[in-house]
GROMACS .gro file of C-alpha atoms in nm:
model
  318
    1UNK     CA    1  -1.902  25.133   9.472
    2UNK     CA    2  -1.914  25.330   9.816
    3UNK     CA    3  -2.072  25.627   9.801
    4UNK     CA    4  -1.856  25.923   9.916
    5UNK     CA    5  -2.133  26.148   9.986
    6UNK     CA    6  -2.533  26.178  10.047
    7UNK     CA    7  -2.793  26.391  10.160
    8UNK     CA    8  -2.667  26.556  10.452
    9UNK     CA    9  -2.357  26.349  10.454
   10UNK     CA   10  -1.984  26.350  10.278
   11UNK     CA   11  -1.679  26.125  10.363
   12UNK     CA   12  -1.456  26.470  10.311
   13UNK     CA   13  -1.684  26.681  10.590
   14UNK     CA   14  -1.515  26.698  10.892
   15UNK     CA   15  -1.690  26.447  11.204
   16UNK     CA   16  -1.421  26.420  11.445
   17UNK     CA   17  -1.639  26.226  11.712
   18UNK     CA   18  -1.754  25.960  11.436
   19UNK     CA   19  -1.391  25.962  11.314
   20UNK     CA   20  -1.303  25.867  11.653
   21UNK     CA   21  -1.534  25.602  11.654
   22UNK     CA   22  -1.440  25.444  11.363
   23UNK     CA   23  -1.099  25.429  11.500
   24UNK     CA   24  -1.155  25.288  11.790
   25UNK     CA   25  -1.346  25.007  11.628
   26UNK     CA   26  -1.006  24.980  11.390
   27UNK     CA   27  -0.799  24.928  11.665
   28UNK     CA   28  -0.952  24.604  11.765
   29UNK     CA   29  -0.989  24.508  11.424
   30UNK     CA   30  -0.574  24.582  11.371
   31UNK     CA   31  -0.453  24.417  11.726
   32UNK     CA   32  -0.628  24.065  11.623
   33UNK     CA   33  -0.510  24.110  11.264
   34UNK     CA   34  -0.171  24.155  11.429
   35UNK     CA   35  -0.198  23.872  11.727
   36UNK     CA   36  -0.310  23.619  11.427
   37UNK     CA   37   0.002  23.708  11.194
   38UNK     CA   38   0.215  23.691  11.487
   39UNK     CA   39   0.106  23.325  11.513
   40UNK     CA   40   0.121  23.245  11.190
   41UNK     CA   41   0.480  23.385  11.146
   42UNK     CA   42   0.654  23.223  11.485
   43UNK     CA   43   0.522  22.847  11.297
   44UNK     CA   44   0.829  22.971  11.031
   45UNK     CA   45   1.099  23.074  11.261
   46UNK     CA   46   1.329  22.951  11.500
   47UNK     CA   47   1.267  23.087  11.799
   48UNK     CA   48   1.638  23.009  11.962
   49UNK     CA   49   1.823  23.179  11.671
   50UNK     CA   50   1.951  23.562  11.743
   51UNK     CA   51   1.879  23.689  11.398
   52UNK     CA   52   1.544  23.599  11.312
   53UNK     CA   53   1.457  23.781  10.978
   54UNK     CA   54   1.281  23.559  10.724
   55UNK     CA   55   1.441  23.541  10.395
   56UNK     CA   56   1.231  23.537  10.058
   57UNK     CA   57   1.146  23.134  10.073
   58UNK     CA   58   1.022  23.204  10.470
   59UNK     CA   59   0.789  23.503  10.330
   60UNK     CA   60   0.678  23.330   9.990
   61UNK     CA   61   0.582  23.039  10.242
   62UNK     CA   62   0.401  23.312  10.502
   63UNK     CA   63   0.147  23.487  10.234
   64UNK     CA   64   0.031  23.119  10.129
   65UNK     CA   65  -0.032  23.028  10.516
   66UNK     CA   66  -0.415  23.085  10.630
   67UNK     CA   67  -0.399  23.214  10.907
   68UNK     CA   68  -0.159  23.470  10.815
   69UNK     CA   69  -0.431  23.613  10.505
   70UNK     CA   70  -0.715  23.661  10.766
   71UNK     CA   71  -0.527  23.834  10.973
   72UNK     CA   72  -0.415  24.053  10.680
   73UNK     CA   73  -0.757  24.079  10.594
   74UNK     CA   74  -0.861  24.177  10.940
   75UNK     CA   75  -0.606  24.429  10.941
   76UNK     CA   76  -0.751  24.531  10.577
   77UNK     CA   77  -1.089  24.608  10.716
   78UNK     CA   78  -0.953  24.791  11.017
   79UNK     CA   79  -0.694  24.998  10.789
   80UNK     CA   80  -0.984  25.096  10.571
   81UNK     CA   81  -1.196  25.235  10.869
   82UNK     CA   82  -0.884  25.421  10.936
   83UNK     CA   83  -0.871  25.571  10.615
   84UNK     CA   84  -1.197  25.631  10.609
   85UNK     CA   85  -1.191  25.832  10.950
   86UNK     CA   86  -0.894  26.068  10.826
   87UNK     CA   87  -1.097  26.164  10.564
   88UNK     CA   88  -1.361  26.335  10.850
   89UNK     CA   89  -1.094  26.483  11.070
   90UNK     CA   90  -0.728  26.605  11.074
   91UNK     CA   91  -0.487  26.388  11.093
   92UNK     CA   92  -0.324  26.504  11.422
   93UNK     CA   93  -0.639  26.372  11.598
   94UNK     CA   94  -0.719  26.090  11.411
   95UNK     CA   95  -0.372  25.885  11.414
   96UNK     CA   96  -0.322  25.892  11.774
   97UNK     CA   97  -0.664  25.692  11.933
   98UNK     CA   98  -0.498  25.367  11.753
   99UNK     CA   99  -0.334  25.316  12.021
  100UNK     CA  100  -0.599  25.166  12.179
  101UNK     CA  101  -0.444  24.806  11.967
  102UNK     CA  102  -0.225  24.804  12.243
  103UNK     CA  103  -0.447  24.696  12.529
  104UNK     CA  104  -0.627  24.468  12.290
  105UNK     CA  105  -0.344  24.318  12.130
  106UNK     CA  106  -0.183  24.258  12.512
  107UNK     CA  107  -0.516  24.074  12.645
  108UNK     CA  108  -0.558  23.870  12.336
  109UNK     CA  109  -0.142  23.759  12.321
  110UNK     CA  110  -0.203  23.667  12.748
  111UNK     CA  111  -0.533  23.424  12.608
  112UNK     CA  112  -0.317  23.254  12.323
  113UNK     CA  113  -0.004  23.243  12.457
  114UNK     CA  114  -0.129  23.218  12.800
  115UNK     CA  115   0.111  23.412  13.012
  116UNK     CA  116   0.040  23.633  13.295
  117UNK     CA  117   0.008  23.970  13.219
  118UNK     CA  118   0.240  24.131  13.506
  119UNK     CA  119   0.194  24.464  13.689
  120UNK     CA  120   0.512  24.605  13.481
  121UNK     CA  121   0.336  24.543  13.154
  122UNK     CA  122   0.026  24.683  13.232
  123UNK     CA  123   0.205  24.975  13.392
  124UNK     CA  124   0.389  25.024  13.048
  125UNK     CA  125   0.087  25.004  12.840
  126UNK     CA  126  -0.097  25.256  13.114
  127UNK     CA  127   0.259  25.503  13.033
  128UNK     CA  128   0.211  25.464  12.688
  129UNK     CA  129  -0.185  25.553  12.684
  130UNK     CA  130  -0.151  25.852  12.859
  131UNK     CA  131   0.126  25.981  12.698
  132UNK     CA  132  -0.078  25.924  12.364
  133UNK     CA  133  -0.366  26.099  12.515
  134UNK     CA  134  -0.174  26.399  12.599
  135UNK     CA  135  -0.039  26.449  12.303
  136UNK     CA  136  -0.349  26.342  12.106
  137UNK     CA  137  -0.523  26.627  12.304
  138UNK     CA  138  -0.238  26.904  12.284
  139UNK     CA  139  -0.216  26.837  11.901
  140UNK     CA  140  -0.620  26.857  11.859
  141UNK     CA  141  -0.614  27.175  12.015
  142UNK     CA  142  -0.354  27.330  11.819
  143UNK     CA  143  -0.498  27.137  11.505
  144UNK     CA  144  -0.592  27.348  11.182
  145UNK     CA  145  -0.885  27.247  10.961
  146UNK     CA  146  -0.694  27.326  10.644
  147UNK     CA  147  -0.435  27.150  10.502
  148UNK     CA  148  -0.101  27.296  10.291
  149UNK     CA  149   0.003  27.096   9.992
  150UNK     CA  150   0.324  27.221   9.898
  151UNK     CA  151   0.503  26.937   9.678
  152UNK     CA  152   0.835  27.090   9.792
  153UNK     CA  153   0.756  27.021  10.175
  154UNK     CA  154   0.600  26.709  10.098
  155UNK     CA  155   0.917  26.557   9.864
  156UNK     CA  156   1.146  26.659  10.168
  157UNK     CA  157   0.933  26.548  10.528
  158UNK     CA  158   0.883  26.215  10.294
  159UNK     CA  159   1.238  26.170  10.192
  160UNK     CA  160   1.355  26.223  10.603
  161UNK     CA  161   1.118  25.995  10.716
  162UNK     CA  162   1.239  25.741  10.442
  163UNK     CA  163   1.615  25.766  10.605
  164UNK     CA  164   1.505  25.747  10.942
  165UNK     CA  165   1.274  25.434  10.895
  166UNK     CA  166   1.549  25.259  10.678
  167UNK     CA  167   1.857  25.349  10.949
  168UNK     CA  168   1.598  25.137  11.181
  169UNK     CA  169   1.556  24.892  10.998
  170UNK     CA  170   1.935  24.838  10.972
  171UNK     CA  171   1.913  24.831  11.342
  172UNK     CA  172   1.636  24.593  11.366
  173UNK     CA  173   1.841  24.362  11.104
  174UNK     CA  174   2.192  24.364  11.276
  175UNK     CA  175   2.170  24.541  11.586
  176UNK     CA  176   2.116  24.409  11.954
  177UNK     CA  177   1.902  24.092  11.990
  178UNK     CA  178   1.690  24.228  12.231
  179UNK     CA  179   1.595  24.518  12.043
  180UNK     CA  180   1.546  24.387  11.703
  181UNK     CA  181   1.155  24.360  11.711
  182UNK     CA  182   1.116  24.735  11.856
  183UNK     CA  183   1.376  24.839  11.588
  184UNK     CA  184   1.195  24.667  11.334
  185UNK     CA  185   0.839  24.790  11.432
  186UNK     CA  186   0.946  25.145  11.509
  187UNK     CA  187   1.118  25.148  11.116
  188UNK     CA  188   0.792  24.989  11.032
  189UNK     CA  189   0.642  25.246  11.222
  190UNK     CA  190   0.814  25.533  11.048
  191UNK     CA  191   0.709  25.441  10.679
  192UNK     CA  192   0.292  25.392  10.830
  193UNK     CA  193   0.310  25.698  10.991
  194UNK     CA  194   0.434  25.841  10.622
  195UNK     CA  195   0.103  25.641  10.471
  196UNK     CA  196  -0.076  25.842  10.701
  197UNK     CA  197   0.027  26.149  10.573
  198UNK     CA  198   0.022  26.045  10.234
  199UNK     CA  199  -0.341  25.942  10.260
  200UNK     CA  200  -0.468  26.272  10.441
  201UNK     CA  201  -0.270  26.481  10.112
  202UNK     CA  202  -0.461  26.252   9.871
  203UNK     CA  203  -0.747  26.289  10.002
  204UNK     CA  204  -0.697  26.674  10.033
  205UNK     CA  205  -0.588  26.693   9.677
  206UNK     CA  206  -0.946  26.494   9.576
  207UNK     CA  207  -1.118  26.752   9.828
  208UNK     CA  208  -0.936  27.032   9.641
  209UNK     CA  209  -0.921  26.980   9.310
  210UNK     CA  210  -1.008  26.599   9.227
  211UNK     CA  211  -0.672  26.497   9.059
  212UNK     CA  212  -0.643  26.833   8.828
  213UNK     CA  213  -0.355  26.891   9.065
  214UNK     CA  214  -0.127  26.629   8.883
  215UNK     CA  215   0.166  26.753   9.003
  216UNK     CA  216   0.114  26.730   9.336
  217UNK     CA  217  -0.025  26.340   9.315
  218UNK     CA  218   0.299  26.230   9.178
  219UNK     CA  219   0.443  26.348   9.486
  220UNK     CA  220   0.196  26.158   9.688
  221UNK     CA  221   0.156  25.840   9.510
  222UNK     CA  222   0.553  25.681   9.503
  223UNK     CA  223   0.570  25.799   9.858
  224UNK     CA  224   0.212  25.624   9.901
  225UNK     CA  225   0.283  25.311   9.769
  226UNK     CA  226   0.645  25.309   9.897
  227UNK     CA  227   0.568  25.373  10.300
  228UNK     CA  228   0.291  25.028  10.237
  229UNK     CA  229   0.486  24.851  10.124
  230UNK     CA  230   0.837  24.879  10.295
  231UNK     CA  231   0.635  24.929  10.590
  232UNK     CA  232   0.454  24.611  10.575
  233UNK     CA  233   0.768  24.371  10.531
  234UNK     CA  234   0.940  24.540  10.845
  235UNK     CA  235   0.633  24.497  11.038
  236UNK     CA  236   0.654  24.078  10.958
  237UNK     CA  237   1.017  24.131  11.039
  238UNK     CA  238   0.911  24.240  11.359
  239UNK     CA  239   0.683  23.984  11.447
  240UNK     CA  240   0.916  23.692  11.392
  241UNK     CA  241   1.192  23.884  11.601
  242UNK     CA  242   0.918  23.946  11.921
  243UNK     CA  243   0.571  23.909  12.043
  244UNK     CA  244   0.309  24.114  11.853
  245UNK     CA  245   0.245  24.316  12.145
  246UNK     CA  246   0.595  24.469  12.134
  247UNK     CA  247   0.477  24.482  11.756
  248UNK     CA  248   0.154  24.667  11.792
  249UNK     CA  249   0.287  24.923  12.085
  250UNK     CA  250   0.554  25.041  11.877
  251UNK     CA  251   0.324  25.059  11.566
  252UNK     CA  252   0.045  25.274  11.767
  253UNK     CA  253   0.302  25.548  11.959
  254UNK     CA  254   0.559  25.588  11.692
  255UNK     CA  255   0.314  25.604  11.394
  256UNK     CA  256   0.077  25.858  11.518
  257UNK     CA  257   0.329  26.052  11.649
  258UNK     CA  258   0.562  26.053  11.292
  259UNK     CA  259   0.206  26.092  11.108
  260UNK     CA  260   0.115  26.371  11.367
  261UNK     CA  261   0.454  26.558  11.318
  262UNK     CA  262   0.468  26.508  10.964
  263UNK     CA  263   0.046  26.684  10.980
  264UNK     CA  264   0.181  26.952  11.162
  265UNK     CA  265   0.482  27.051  11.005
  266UNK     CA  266   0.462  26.973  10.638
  267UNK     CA  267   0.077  27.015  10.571
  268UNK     CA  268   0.077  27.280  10.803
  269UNK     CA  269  -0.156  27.124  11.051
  270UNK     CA  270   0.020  27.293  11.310
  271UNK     CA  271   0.015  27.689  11.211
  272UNK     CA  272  -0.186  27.773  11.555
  273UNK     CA  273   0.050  27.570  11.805
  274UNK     CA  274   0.244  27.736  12.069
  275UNK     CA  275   0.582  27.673  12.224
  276UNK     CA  276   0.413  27.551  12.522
  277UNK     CA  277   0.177  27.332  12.348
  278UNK     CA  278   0.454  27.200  12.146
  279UNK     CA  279   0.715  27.130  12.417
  280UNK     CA  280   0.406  26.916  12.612
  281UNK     CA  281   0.314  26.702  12.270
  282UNK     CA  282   0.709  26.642  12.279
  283UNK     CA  283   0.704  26.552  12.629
  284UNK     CA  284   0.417  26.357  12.596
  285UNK     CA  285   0.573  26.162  12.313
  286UNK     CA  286   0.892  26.025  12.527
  287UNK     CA  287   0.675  25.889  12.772
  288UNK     CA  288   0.443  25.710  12.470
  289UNK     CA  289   0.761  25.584  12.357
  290UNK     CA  290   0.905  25.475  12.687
  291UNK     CA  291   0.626  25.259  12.756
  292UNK     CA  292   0.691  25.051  12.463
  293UNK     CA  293   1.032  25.039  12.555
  294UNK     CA  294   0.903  24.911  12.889
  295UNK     CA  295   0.710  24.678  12.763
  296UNK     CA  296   0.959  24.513  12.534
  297UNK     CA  297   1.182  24.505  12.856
  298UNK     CA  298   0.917  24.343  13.104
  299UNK     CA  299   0.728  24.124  12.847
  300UNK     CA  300   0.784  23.706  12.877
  301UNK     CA  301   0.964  23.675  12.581
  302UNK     CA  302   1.203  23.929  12.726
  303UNK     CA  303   1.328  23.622  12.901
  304UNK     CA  304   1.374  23.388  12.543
  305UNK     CA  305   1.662  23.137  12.624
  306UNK     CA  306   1.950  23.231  12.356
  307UNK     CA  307   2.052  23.011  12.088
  308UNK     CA  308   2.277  22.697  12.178
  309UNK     CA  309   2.647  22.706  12.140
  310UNK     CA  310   2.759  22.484  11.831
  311UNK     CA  311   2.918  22.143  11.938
  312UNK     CA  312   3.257  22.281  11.894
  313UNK     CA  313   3.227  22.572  12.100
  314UNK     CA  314   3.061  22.286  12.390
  315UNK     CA  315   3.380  22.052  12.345
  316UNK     CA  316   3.648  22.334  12.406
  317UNK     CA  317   3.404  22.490  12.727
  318UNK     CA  318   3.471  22.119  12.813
   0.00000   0.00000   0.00000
């Protein structure tokens, strides 16, 4: 079993440079996970169709497929570093640096898939870096080490994040083609960005009290398990509806930001922020979430021919 602490060293003691590291080395680890199930899951769809959600028989097929488990597994590894580096720093600094996926993610898709990688896109994945990085630094500033667990708080930020990532989802499943994979993702998006939350208050509650705060874990763990697990099948609902880039941008800006609020707000993360500092992190965050927006708009699959007309509809055109 891992240790959790040593001489001179403890998971829970705050490290905010090696947390940093550890997510940076995540990042990679989640944008080839992601790149690999994206492959995995366009082998199951048709790409011509509008609506391309898998059904039940599509996903029983996917978690059987190879290539699809390593990259869950490489996604594994990289979400455990994650987990392991918000345990050593607040949450509001940690969540943010995976955006660094997106880069990644983009030059491995280009060597698969081998497209050009046009000015535009790398334009929109420069917007959405530096919007991350200004609000990664704004929020670190204003960043508290201590954490509030008030079940109260916590039952209600989980329960509007729940609405907001489902109302997505609904988008990503019937609304415009071409934004069904960056409706998907961000409702996918959403529910990780809860999971982040949810692990920093576990792990605060373990810091705290070990689990002799009972109430408070029963709070935490639904929520916990809930924000994995819806958040995982939107993600693959994502994939098959657009490249994993569009996939991965969306997951990096909209999760740390949700996870980032949700630190600041509910577990009080954010008690020495200022109206300034706050109206810049907000700023900060429509320009991270334009660039995914630009991306999805610029990227080659942008372009996908749309589905044939049935025979019929050919013979009366005629």
């Amino acid at each position: 079993m891992l240790p959790l602490s040593g001489p001179g060293f403890s998971l829970f003691e705050q490290n905010i440079p090696l947390a940093i590291a550890i997510v940076v080395g995540s990042s990679v680890a989640y944008a080839g996970g992601s790149t690999m199930q994206h492959v995995a899951v366009g082998r199951l769809v048709d790409k011509g169709a509008d609506n391309r959600a898998m059904n039940l028989r599509q996903l029983w097929r996917l978690i059987r497929t190879p290539l699809w488990l390593l990259g869950l597994f490489t996604i594994f590894i990289g979400a455990s570093a994650h987990i392991v580096a918000l345990m050593m720093a607040p949450v509001t600094v940690v969540q943010p640096v995976g955006i660094l996926a997106v880069p990644w993610a983009v030059l491995m898709a280009s060597r698969i898939h081998r497209h050009t990688i046009t000015r535009a896109m790398w334009l929109a994945v420069a917007t959405t870096i530096g919007g991350i990085v200004v609000f990664t630094l704004l929020s670190a500033r204003a960043a508290s080490e201590h954490t509030v667990l008030d079940p109260v708080a916590i039952a209600i930020g989980c329960s509007v994040i729940c609405v907001i990532g489902t109302c997505l989802g609904l988008l990503g499943w019937k609304g415009p083609v071409q934004l069904r994979c960056l409706m998907w993702a961000s409702g996918g998006s959403f529910f990780y960005g809860l999971s982040a939350g949810m692990v920093k208050a576990t792990s605060e509650v373990v810091k705290q009290d070990g689990f002799h705060g009972m109430p408070i874990f029963w709070v935490v763990a639904p929520f916990l398990v809930l924000s994995y697990g819806v958040g995982g099948f939107m993600v693959q609902q994502a994939l098959a509806n657009g490249p994993a880039e569009i996939t991965v941008g969306s997951m990096t800006t909209t999760d740390p930001i949700v996870a980032v609020t949700f630190g600041l707000v509910v577990l009080g993360e954010g008690v020495r922020i200022t109206p300034l500092a706050g109206a810049g992190m907000a700023l900060a965050g429509v320009f991270a979430v334009w660039g995914v927006v630009l991306l999805s708009k610029h990227h080659p699959d942008a372009a996908r021919p749309k589905s044939p007309l049935p025979a019929s509809s050919q013979v009366a055109a005629g």
